[in-house]
C-alpha atoms as an extended CHARMM CRD file, in Angstrom:
* protein
*
       196  EXT
         1         1  UNK       CA             90.1200000000      128.6480000000      102.0210000000  PROA      1               0.0000000000
         2         2  UNK       CA             90.0010000000      126.4240000000       98.9140000000  PROA      2               0.0000000000
         3         3  UNK       CA             93.3230000000      125.1360000000       97.6150000000  PROA      3               0.0000000000
         4         4  UNK       CA             92.4910000000      123.3310000000       94.3850000000  PROA      4               0.0000000000
         5         5  UNK       CA             89.7130000000      121.8380000000       92.3380000000  PROA      5               0.0000000000
         6         6  UNK       CA             90.0900000000      118.2850000000       91.1290000000  PROA      6               0.0000000000
         7         7  UNK       CA             88.7150000000      118.6610000000       87.6110000000  PROA      7               0.0000000000
         8         8  UNK       CA             88.5940000000      114.9280000000       86.9370000000  PROA      8               0.0000000000
         9         9  UNK       CA             86.1810000000      114.2590000000       89.7980000000  PROA      9               0.0000000000
        10        10  UNK       CA             82.4440000000      114.9080000000       89.6410000000  PROA      10              0.0000000000
        11        11  UNK       CA             80.9270000000      117.7440000000       91.6690000000  PROA      11              0.0000000000
        12        12  UNK       CA             82.7630000000      120.4260000000       93.5700000000  PROA      12              0.0000000000
        13        13  UNK       CA             85.4870000000      118.4480000000       95.3110000000  PROA      13              0.0000000000
        14        14  UNK       CA             88.1360000000      120.5870000000       97.0160000000  PROA      14              0.0000000000
        15        15  UNK       CA             90.5400000000      120.3150000000       99.9130000000  PROA      15              0.0000000000
        16        16  UNK       CA             89.1020000000      121.0120000000      103.3330000000  PROA      16              0.0000000000
        17        17  UNK       CA             89.5180000000      124.5000000000      104.7460000000  PROA      17              0.0000000000
        18        18  UNK       CA             91.4380000000      123.1450000000      107.7480000000  PROA      18              0.0000000000
        19        19  UNK       CA             93.8540000000      121.0450000000      105.6890000000  PROA      19              0.0000000000
        20        20  UNK       CA             97.0080000000      122.2190000000      107.4620000000  PROA      20              0.0000000000
        21        21  UNK       CA             95.5590000000      121.7820000000      110.9420000000  PROA      21              0.0000000000
        22        22  UNK       CA             94.1700000000      118.3650000000      110.0090000000  PROA      22              0.0000000000
        23        23  UNK       CA             97.5730000000      117.2150000000      108.7250000000  PROA      23              0.0000000000
        24        24  UNK       CA             99.2060000000      118.4620000000      111.9310000000  PROA      24              0.0000000000
        25        25  UNK       CA             96.6010000000      116.6550000000      114.0790000000  PROA      25              0.0000000000
        26        26  UNK       CA             97.1120000000      113.3980000000      112.1800000000  PROA      26              0.0000000000
        27        27  UNK       CA            100.9050000000      113.7180000000      112.3530000000  PROA      27              0.0000000000
        28        28  UNK       CA            100.7960000000      114.3000000000      116.1060000000  PROA      28              0.0000000000
        29        29  UNK       CA             98.3160000000      111.4450000000      116.6260000000  PROA      29              0.0000000000
        30        30  UNK       CA            100.8830000000      109.1630000000      114.9850000000  PROA      30              0.0000000000
        31        31  UNK       CA            103.5890000000      110.6130000000      117.2340000000  PROA      31              0.0000000000
        32        32  UNK       CA            105.5610000000      111.8940000000      114.2740000000  PROA      32              0.0000000000
        33        33  UNK       CA            107.6590000000      115.0400000000      114.3580000000  PROA      33              0.0000000000
        34        34  UNK       CA            107.7280000000      117.5470000000      111.5270000000  PROA      34              0.0000000000
        35        35  UNK       CA            111.1050000000      116.0870000000      110.6080000000  PROA      35              0.0000000000
        36        36  UNK       CA            109.7630000000      112.5060000000      110.5730000000  PROA      36              0.0000000000
        37        37  UNK       CA            106.9560000000      113.3450000000      108.1560000000  PROA      37              0.0000000000
        38        38  UNK       CA            109.0860000000      115.6760000000      106.0320000000  PROA      38              0.0000000000
        39        39  UNK       CA            111.7330000000      112.9520000000      105.5970000000  PROA      39              0.0000000000
        40        40  UNK       CA            109.0780000000      110.3770000000      104.7060000000  PROA      40              0.0000000000
        41        41  UNK       CA            107.7360000000      112.8140000000      102.0890000000  PROA      41              0.0000000000
        42        42  UNK       CA            111.2370000000      113.6760000000      100.8350000000  PROA      42              0.0000000000
        43        43  UNK       CA            110.3790000000      117.3230000000      101.5200000000  PROA      43              0.0000000000
        44        44  UNK       CA            111.8840000000      120.0020000000      103.7340000000  PROA      44              0.0000000000
        45        45  UNK       CA            110.7090000000      120.6490000000      107.2820000000  PROA      45              0.0000000000
        46        46  UNK       CA            110.1300000000      124.2700000000      106.2450000000  PROA      46              0.0000000000
        47        47  UNK       CA            107.7950000000      123.2590000000      103.4130000000  PROA      47              0.0000000000
        48        48  UNK       CA            105.8050000000      120.9390000000      105.6680000000  PROA      48              0.0000000000
        49        49  UNK       CA            105.6040000000      123.5920000000      108.3720000000  PROA      49              0.0000000000
        50        50  UNK       CA            104.1920000000      126.0150000000      105.7920000000  PROA      50              0.0000000000
        51        51  UNK       CA            101.6340000000      123.4070000000      104.6800000000  PROA      51              0.0000000000
        52        52  UNK       CA            100.5390000000      122.8410000000      108.2850000000  PROA      52              0.0000000000
        53        53  UNK       CA            100.1450000000      126.6230000000      108.7280000000  PROA      53              0.0000000000
        54        54  UNK       CA             98.2730000000      126.9220000000      105.3890000000  PROA      54              0.0000000000
        55        55  UNK       CA            101.0600000000      129.0860000000      103.9490000000  PROA      55              0.0000000000
        56        56  UNK       CA            101.8480000000      126.5790000000      101.2010000000  PROA      56              0.0000000000
        57        57  UNK       CA             99.4850000000      124.4490000000       99.1460000000  PROA      57              0.0000000000
        58        58  UNK       CA            100.4380000000      120.8120000000       98.5380000000  PROA      58              0.0000000000
        59        59  UNK       CA             99.9690000000      119.2290000000       95.1410000000  PROA      59              0.0000000000
        60        60  UNK       CA             97.6120000000      116.2820000000       94.8100000000  PROA      60              0.0000000000
        61        61  UNK       CA            100.6380000000      113.9440000000       94.6180000000  PROA      61              0.0000000000
        62        62  UNK       CA            101.8870000000      115.3060000000       97.9620000000  PROA      62              0.0000000000
        63        63  UNK       CA             98.4380000000      114.7920000000       99.4900000000  PROA      63              0.0000000000
        64        64  UNK       CA             98.3740000000      111.2270000000       98.2030000000  PROA      64              0.0000000000
        65        65  UNK       CA            101.7690000000      110.4990000000       99.7410000000  PROA      65              0.0000000000
        66        66  UNK       CA            100.7500000000      112.1480000000      103.0490000000  PROA      66              0.0000000000
        67        67  UNK       CA             97.5860000000      110.0610000000      103.1410000000  PROA      67              0.0000000000
        68        68  UNK       CA             99.6380000000      106.9040000000      102.5830000000  PROA      68              0.0000000000
        69        69  UNK       CA            102.1710000000      107.7710000000      105.3180000000  PROA      69              0.0000000000
        70        70  UNK       CA             99.4830000000      108.8690000000      107.7970000000  PROA      70              0.0000000000
        71        71  UNK       CA             97.3860000000      105.7740000000      106.9330000000  PROA      71              0.0000000000
        72        72  UNK       CA             94.2400000000      107.6320000000      105.8970000000  PROA      72              0.0000000000
        73        73  UNK       CA             92.3420000000      107.8690000000      102.6470000000  PROA      73              0.0000000000
        74        74  UNK       CA             93.1750000000      110.8650000000      100.4690000000  PROA      74              0.0000000000
        75        75  UNK       CA             89.4570000000      111.6310000000      100.6350000000  PROA      75              0.0000000000
        76        76  UNK       CA             90.1150000000      112.6020000000      104.2830000000  PROA      76              0.0000000000
        77        77  UNK       CA             91.7000000000      115.7600000000      102.8820000000  PROA      77              0.0000000000
        78        78  UNK       CA             88.9060000000      116.5330000000      100.4140000000  PROA      78              0.0000000000
        79        79  UNK       CA             85.5250000000      118.1380000000      100.9640000000  PROA      79              0.0000000000
        80        80  UNK       CA             82.5050000000      117.2000000000       98.8840000000  PROA      80              0.0000000000
        81        81  UNK       CA             79.5430000000      119.5380000000       98.5590000000  PROA      81              0.0000000000
        82        82  UNK       CA             80.4520000000      121.8910000000      101.4010000000  PROA      82              0.0000000000
        83        83  UNK       CA             78.5560000000      125.1550000000      101.6510000000  PROA      83              0.0000000000
        84        84  UNK       CA             81.1790000000      127.8470000000      102.3410000000  PROA      84              0.0000000000
        85        85  UNK       CA             79.2380000000      129.6640000000      105.0830000000  PROA      85              0.0000000000
        86        86  UNK       CA             78.6790000000      126.3410000000      106.9210000000  PROA      86              0.0000000000
        87        87  UNK       CA             82.3110000000      125.1850000000      106.8100000000  PROA      87              0.0000000000
        88        88  UNK       CA             83.6930000000      124.4340000000      110.2480000000  PROA      88              0.0000000000
        89        89  UNK       CA             80.2110000000      124.5600000000      111.7680000000  PROA      89              0.0000000000
        90        90  UNK       CA             77.7220000000      122.2400000000      110.0330000000  PROA      90              0.0000000000
        91        91  UNK       CA             78.3930000000      118.8500000000      108.4490000000  PROA      91              0.0000000000
        92        92  UNK       CA             75.5710000000      117.8360000000      106.1050000000  PROA      92              0.0000000000
        93        93  UNK       CA             74.7980000000      114.1280000000      105.7610000000  PROA      93              0.0000000000
        94        94  UNK       CA             75.8350000000      114.1550000000      102.1010000000  PROA      94              0.0000000000
        95        95  UNK       CA             79.0460000000      116.0800000000      102.7690000000  PROA      95              0.0000000000
        96        96  UNK       CA             80.7170000000      113.8810000000      105.3850000000  PROA      96              0.0000000000
        97        97  UNK       CA             84.4170000000      113.2010000000      104.8640000000  PROA      97              0.0000000000
        98        98  UNK       CA             85.1060000000      109.4760000000      104.4310000000  PROA      98              0.0000000000
        99        99  UNK       CA             87.9430000000      108.4610000000      106.7380000000  PROA      99              0.0000000000
       100       100  UNK       CA             89.2750000000      105.6050000000      108.7620000000  PROA      100             0.0000000000
       101       101  UNK       CA             90.8200000000      102.2430000000      108.3680000000  PROA      101             0.0000000000
       102       102  UNK       CA             90.9660000000      100.1270000000      105.2900000000  PROA      102             0.0000000000
       103       103  UNK       CA             89.3970000000       97.1430000000      107.0540000000  PROA      103             0.0000000000
       104       104  UNK       CA             87.0850000000       95.2730000000      104.6910000000  PROA      104             0.0000000000
       105       105  UNK       CA             83.4360000000       95.7810000000      105.5850000000  PROA      105             0.0000000000
       106       106  UNK       CA             84.0580000000       98.9380000000      107.6310000000  PROA      106             0.0000000000
       107       107  UNK       CA             82.9030000000      102.3310000000      106.3590000000  PROA      107             0.0000000000
       108       108  UNK       CA             83.6960000000      105.4410000000      108.3830000000  PROA      108             0.0000000000
       109       109  UNK       CA             82.8920000000      109.1400000000      108.0400000000  PROA      109             0.0000000000
       110       110  UNK       CA             83.8740000000      112.1870000000      110.0540000000  PROA      110             0.0000000000
       111       111  UNK       CA             80.8990000000      113.7960000000      111.8240000000  PROA      111             0.0000000000
       112       112  UNK       CA             83.0700000000      116.5620000000      113.2860000000  PROA      112             0.0000000000
       113       113  UNK       CA             83.5810000000      119.5510000000      110.9840000000  PROA      113             0.0000000000
       114       114  UNK       CA             87.3730000000      118.9450000000      111.0400000000  PROA      114             0.0000000000
       115       115  UNK       CA             90.2220000000      117.6310000000      113.2080000000  PROA      115             0.0000000000
       116       116  UNK       CA             91.0250000000      120.9000000000      114.9810000000  PROA      116             0.0000000000
       117       117  UNK       CA             89.2710000000      120.0600000000      118.2760000000  PROA      117             0.0000000000
       118       118  UNK       CA             90.6330000000      117.9710000000      121.1430000000  PROA      118             0.0000000000
       119       119  UNK       CA             88.3300000000      115.1490000000      119.9800000000  PROA      119             0.0000000000
       120       120  UNK       CA             86.6750000000      113.7980000000      116.8440000000  PROA      120             0.0000000000
       121       121  UNK       CA             83.2730000000      112.2210000000      116.2430000000  PROA      121             0.0000000000
       122       122  UNK       CA             83.1260000000      109.3110000000      113.8080000000  PROA      122             0.0000000000
       123       123  UNK       CA             80.2040000000      107.4030000000      112.2760000000  PROA      123             0.0000000000
       124       124  UNK       CA             81.1140000000      103.7830000000      111.5430000000  PROA      124             0.0000000000
       125       125  UNK       CA             79.1290000000      101.1200000000      109.7330000000  PROA      125             0.0000000000
       126       126  UNK       CA             80.2730000000       97.5230000000      110.1950000000  PROA      126             0.0000000000
       127       127  UNK       CA             78.9700000000       95.1640000000      107.5060000000  PROA      127             0.0000000000
       128       128  UNK       CA             77.7550000000       91.6900000000      108.4820000000  PROA      128             0.0000000000
       129       129  UNK       CA             80.7410000000       89.3590000000      108.7620000000  PROA      129             0.0000000000
       130       130  UNK       CA             83.3060000000       92.1560000000      109.0770000000  PROA      130             0.0000000000
       131       131  UNK       CA             86.0530000000       91.8920000000      111.6760000000  PROA      131             0.0000000000
       132       132  UNK       CA             89.3240000000       93.3890000000      112.7890000000  PROA      132             0.0000000000
       133       133  UNK       CA             91.9200000000       90.6950000000      112.1010000000  PROA      133             0.0000000000
       134       134  UNK       CA             94.7100000000       92.0950000000      114.2830000000  PROA      134             0.0000000000
       135       135  UNK       CA             93.9880000000       93.5680000000      117.7400000000  PROA      135             0.0000000000
       136       136  UNK       CA             94.6200000000       97.2980000000      117.9530000000  PROA      136             0.0000000000
       137       137  UNK       CA             95.8650000000       99.6830000000      120.6280000000  PROA      137             0.0000000000
       138       138  UNK       CA             95.4800000000      103.4530000000      120.2700000000  PROA      138             0.0000000000
       139       139  UNK       CA             96.7690000000      106.2080000000      122.5750000000  PROA      139             0.0000000000
       140       140  UNK       CA             93.2500000000      107.5900000000      122.9420000000  PROA      140             0.0000000000
       141       141  UNK       CA             90.1740000000      107.7700000000      125.1150000000  PROA      141             0.0000000000
       142       142  UNK       CA             87.0410000000      106.7110000000      123.2450000000  PROA      142             0.0000000000
       143       143  UNK       CA             83.3410000000      106.4630000000      124.0480000000  PROA      143             0.0000000000
       144       144  UNK       CA             81.2230000000      104.5430000000      121.5670000000  PROA      144             0.0000000000
       145       145  UNK       CA             77.4360000000      104.4730000000      121.1960000000  PROA      145             0.0000000000
       146       146  UNK       CA             75.6900000000      101.7190000000      119.2180000000  PROA      146             0.0000000000
       147       147  UNK       CA             73.0280000000      103.3180000000      117.0060000000  PROA      147             0.0000000000
       148       148  UNK       CA             71.7600000000      100.1040000000      115.3860000000  PROA      148             0.0000000000
       149       149  UNK       CA             72.6310000000       96.4380000000      115.1130000000  PROA      149             0.0000000000
       150       150  UNK       CA             74.8730000000       94.3480000000      117.3550000000  PROA      150             0.0000000000
       151       151  UNK       CA             78.6240000000       94.1710000000      117.7300000000  PROA      151             0.0000000000
       152       152  UNK       CA             81.1570000000       91.9710000000      119.5160000000  PROA      152             0.0000000000
       153       153  UNK       CA             84.1440000000       93.6950000000      121.0680000000  PROA      153             0.0000000000
       154       154  UNK       CA             87.0390000000       92.2590000000      123.0400000000  PROA      154             0.0000000000
       155       155  UNK       CA             88.8050000000       94.7510000000      125.3120000000  PROA      155             0.0000000000
       156       156  UNK       CA             92.0060000000       93.3140000000      126.7430000000  PROA      156             0.0000000000
       157       157  UNK       CA             90.8030000000       89.8740000000      127.9150000000  PROA      157             0.0000000000
       158       158  UNK       CA             87.1070000000       90.6980000000      128.3190000000  PROA      158             0.0000000000
       159       159  UNK       CA             84.5720000000       89.9440000000      125.5530000000  PROA      159             0.0000000000
       160       160  UNK       CA             81.2960000000       91.8460000000      125.2170000000  PROA      160             0.0000000000
       161       161  UNK       CA             78.3060000000       91.8490000000      122.8990000000  PROA      161             0.0000000000
       162       162  UNK       CA             76.7220000000       95.2880000000      122.6010000000  PROA      162             0.0000000000
       163       163  UNK       CA             73.5320000000       96.2910000000      120.8050000000  PROA      163             0.0000000000
       164       164  UNK       CA             71.5480000000       99.3920000000      119.8500000000  PROA      164             0.0000000000
       165       165  UNK       CA             71.3910000000      101.8010000000      122.7820000000  PROA      165             0.0000000000
       166       166  UNK       CA             74.4830000000      100.3810000000      124.5140000000  PROA      166             0.0000000000
       167       167  UNK       CA             77.8140000000      102.1630000000      124.8170000000  PROA      167             0.0000000000
       168       168  UNK       CA             81.3690000000      101.2860000000      125.8110000000  PROA      168             0.0000000000
       169       169  UNK       CA             84.6400000000      103.0440000000      126.5970000000  PROA      169             0.0000000000
       170       170  UNK       CA             88.2500000000      102.4690000000      125.5630000000  PROA      170             0.0000000000
       171       171  UNK       CA             91.2210000000      104.0160000000      127.3770000000  PROA      171             0.0000000000
       172       172  UNK       CA             94.2020000000      102.8090000000      125.4150000000  PROA      172             0.0000000000
       173       173  UNK       CA             93.4060000000       99.1200000000      125.9330000000  PROA      173             0.0000000000
       174       174  UNK       CA             94.0960000000       96.4900000000      123.2970000000  PROA      174             0.0000000000
       175       175  UNK       CA             90.8620000000       95.7350000000      121.4460000000  PROA      175             0.0000000000
       176       176  UNK       CA             89.4270000000       93.7700000000      118.5520000000  PROA      176             0.0000000000
       177       177  UNK       CA             85.9340000000       93.6110000000      117.1050000000  PROA      177             0.0000000000
       178       178  UNK       CA             83.6550000000       91.6550000000      114.8070000000  PROA      178             0.0000000000
       179       179  UNK       CA             80.1250000000       91.7740000000      113.4800000000  PROA      179             0.0000000000
       180       180  UNK       CA             79.1000000000       88.1100000000      113.1400000000  PROA      180             0.0000000000
       181       181  UNK       CA             75.4460000000       89.1210000000      112.8040000000  PROA      181             0.0000000000
       182       182  UNK       CA             73.1640000000       89.3280000000      109.7520000000  PROA      182             0.0000000000
       183       183  UNK       CA             72.6470000000       93.1010000000      109.8870000000  PROA      183             0.0000000000
       184       184  UNK       CA             75.0260000000       96.0670000000      109.7110000000  PROA      184             0.0000000000
       185       185  UNK       CA             76.0190000000       97.7260000000      112.9690000000  PROA      185             0.0000000000
       186       186  UNK       CA             76.2570000000      101.5160000000      113.1720000000  PROA      186             0.0000000000
       187       187  UNK       CA             78.3490000000      103.1160000000      115.9050000000  PROA      187             0.0000000000
       188       188  UNK       CA             79.1370000000      106.7290000000      116.8260000000  PROA      188             0.0000000000
       189       189  UNK       CA             82.6600000000      107.1110000000      118.2580000000  PROA      189             0.0000000000
       190       190  UNK       CA             83.9520000000      110.1160000000      120.2080000000  PROA      190             0.0000000000
       191       191  UNK       CA             87.7560000000      109.8900000000      120.1680000000  PROA      191             0.0000000000
       192       192  UNK       CA             90.3310000000      112.0500000000      121.9250000000  PROA      192             0.0000000000
       193       193  UNK       CA             92.7910000000      113.0200000000      120.6280000000  PROA      193             0.0000000000
       194       194  UNK       CA             91.7860000000      112.7580000000      116.9360000000  PROA      194             0.0000000000
       195       195  UNK       CA             93.4200000000      109.8110000000      115.1630000000  PROA      195             0.0000000000
       196       196  UNK       CA             91.8090000000      109.8960000000      111.7010000000  PROA      196             0.0000000000
């Protein structure tokens, strides 16, 4: 289902078909209730419930505010170049949804068709010199596979350098990362439950 076209943007950019379910998944990943998010949006719980069930269509301003509160890019809610009969099944390389943190030097895209599964698959590219300044803890289980490059990760008090072909796992531990190397590092992350 397409909710709106953004006429000021090039191409056919529309909200994702699973917008309501994606908002619900993000809200739950942040351990927010319907009431918490509705209050932060200055909206009613009923309205938000209808949005999450795709019974109501949020305006672009509401999407922008939701993105800010849920700490994602508004582009997480938009689909670029999707082919209707492939929606929810195939994600083309040129139609990936940009998502993720706002850490400088980190670019992330959703490889999963949406956030309606018990997990998500993310493609991350870490530019040379990029790093996570503040250690992070997430209530998730994650398995990460290094596609190319090298990457330094500290999990709790243990430091590791991983390279193409290696993988590592996180189970809610405190972690930080950096790419002090001269080449970008690409990593595929499988994360449960979805957090982006």
